[in-house]
Short mmCIF file of C-alpha atoms in Angstrom, two decimals:
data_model
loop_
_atom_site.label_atom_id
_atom_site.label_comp_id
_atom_site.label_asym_id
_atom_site.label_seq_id
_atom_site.Cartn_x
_atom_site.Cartn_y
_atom_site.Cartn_z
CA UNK A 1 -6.82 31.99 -16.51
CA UNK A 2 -3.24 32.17 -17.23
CA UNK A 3 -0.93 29.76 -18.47
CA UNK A 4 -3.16 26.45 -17.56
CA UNK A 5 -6.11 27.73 -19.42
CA UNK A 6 -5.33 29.76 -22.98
CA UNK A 7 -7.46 29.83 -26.07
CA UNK A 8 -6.38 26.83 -27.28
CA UNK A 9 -7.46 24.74 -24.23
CA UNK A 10 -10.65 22.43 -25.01
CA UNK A 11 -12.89 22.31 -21.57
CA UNK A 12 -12.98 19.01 -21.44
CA UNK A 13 -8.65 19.08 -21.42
CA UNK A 14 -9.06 20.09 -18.16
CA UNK A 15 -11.84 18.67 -16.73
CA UNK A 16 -14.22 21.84 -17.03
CA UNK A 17 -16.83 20.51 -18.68
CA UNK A 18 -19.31 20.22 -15.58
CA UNK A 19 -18.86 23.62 -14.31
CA UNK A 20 -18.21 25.67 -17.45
CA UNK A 21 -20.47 24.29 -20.29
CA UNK A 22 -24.03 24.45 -20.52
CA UNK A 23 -25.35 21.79 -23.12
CA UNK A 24 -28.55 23.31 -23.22
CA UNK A 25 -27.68 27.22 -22.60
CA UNK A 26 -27.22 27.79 -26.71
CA UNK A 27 -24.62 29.69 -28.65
CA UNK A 28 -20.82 29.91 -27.30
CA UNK A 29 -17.48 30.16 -29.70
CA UNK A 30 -16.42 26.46 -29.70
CA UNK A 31 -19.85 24.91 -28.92
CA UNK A 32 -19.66 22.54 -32.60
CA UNK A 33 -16.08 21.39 -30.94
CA UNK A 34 -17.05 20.80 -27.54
CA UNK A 35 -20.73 18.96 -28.19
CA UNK A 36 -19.14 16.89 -30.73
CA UNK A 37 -16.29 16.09 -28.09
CA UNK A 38 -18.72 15.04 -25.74
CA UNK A 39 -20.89 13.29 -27.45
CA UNK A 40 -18.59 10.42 -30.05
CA UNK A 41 -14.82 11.59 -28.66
CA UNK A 42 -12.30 12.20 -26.27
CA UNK A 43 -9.47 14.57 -26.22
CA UNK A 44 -5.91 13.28 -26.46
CA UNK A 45 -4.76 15.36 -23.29
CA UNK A 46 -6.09 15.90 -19.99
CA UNK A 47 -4.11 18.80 -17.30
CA UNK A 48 -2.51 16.41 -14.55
CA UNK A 49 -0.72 17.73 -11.91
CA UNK A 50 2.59 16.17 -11.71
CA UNK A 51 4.73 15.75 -8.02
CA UNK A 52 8.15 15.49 -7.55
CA UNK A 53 10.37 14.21 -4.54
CA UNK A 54 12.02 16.91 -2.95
CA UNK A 55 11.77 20.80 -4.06
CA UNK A 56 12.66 20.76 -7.71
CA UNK A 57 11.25 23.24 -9.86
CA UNK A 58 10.95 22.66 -13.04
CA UNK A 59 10.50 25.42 -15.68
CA UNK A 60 7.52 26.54 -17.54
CA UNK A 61 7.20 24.54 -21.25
CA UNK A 62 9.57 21.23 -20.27
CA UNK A 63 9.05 18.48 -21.61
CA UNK A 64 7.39 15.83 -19.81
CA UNK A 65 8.82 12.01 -21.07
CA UNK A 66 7.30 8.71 -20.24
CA UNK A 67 10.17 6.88 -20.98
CA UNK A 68 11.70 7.93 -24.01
CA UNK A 69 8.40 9.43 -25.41
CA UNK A 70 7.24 13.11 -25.62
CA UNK A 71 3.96 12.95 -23.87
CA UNK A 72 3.35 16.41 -22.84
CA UNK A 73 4.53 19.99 -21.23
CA UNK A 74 4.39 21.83 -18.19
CA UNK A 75 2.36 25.26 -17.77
CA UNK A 76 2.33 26.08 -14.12
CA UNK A 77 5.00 25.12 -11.73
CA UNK A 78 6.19 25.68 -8.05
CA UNK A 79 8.72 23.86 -5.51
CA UNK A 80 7.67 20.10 -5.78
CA UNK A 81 5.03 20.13 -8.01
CA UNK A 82 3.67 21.77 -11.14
CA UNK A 83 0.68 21.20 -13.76
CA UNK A 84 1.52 19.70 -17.34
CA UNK A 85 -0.77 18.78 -20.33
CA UNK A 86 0.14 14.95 -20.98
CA UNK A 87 -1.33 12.26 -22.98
CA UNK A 88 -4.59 10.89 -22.26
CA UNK A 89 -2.91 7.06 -22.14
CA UNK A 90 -0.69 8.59 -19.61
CA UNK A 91 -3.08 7.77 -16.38
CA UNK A 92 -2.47 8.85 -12.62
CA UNK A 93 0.45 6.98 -10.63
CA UNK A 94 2.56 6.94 -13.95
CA UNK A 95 6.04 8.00 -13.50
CA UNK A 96 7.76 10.65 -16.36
CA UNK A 97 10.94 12.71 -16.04
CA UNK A 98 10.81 16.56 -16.36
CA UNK A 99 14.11 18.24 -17.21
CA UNK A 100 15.62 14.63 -16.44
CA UNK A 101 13.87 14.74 -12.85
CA UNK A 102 11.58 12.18 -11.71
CA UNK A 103 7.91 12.84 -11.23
CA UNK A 104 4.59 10.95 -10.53
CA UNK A 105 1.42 11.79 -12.78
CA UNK A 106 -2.06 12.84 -10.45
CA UNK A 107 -5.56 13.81 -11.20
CA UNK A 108 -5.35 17.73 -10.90
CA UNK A 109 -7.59 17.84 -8.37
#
């Protein structure tokens, strides 16, 4: 699935949980992680999409600040708009800076 989606990417990061895990299906690589996840946890990064006045683009990887603080990266991006793995205490209608340009934190959906 690309950049948004790699190996390292926990289903419930971005919100795949409903329509990609069975919890009572049986064996899959990372079923200990996941079950456990959803059962006492949560993960400490959800895949927003972030939007941006006007056209900029910023570039795969930047670094997405909430403030002064690191609180995630960008994986897909086009004119306006692009996806970025932040923070879970970073929630929707926060605004961050990306390559020093102003953006506003959505549900990916």
């Amino acid at each position: 699935m690309g950049v948004d989606l790699e190996d390292s990417v926990i289903p419930q990061e971005a919100e795949l949980e409903a329509d990609a895990v069975s919890f009572t299906k049986g064996c899959f690589v990372g079923q200990e992680l996941v079950c456990r996840i959803d059962s006492r946890g949560h993960v400490n990064r959800f895949l927003r999409r972030l939007e941006f006045e006007g056209s900029d683009v910023p570039r795969p990887g930047a670094v997405v600040l909430a403030g002064d603080r690191e609180v995630g990266a960008t994986t897909s991006v086009a004119p306006g708009r692009a996806l970025a793995y932040v923070r879970r205490e970073v929630e929707p209608g926060t605004e961050v800076t990306v390559d020093g340009v102003p953006a506003t934190v959505h549900l990916r959906r």
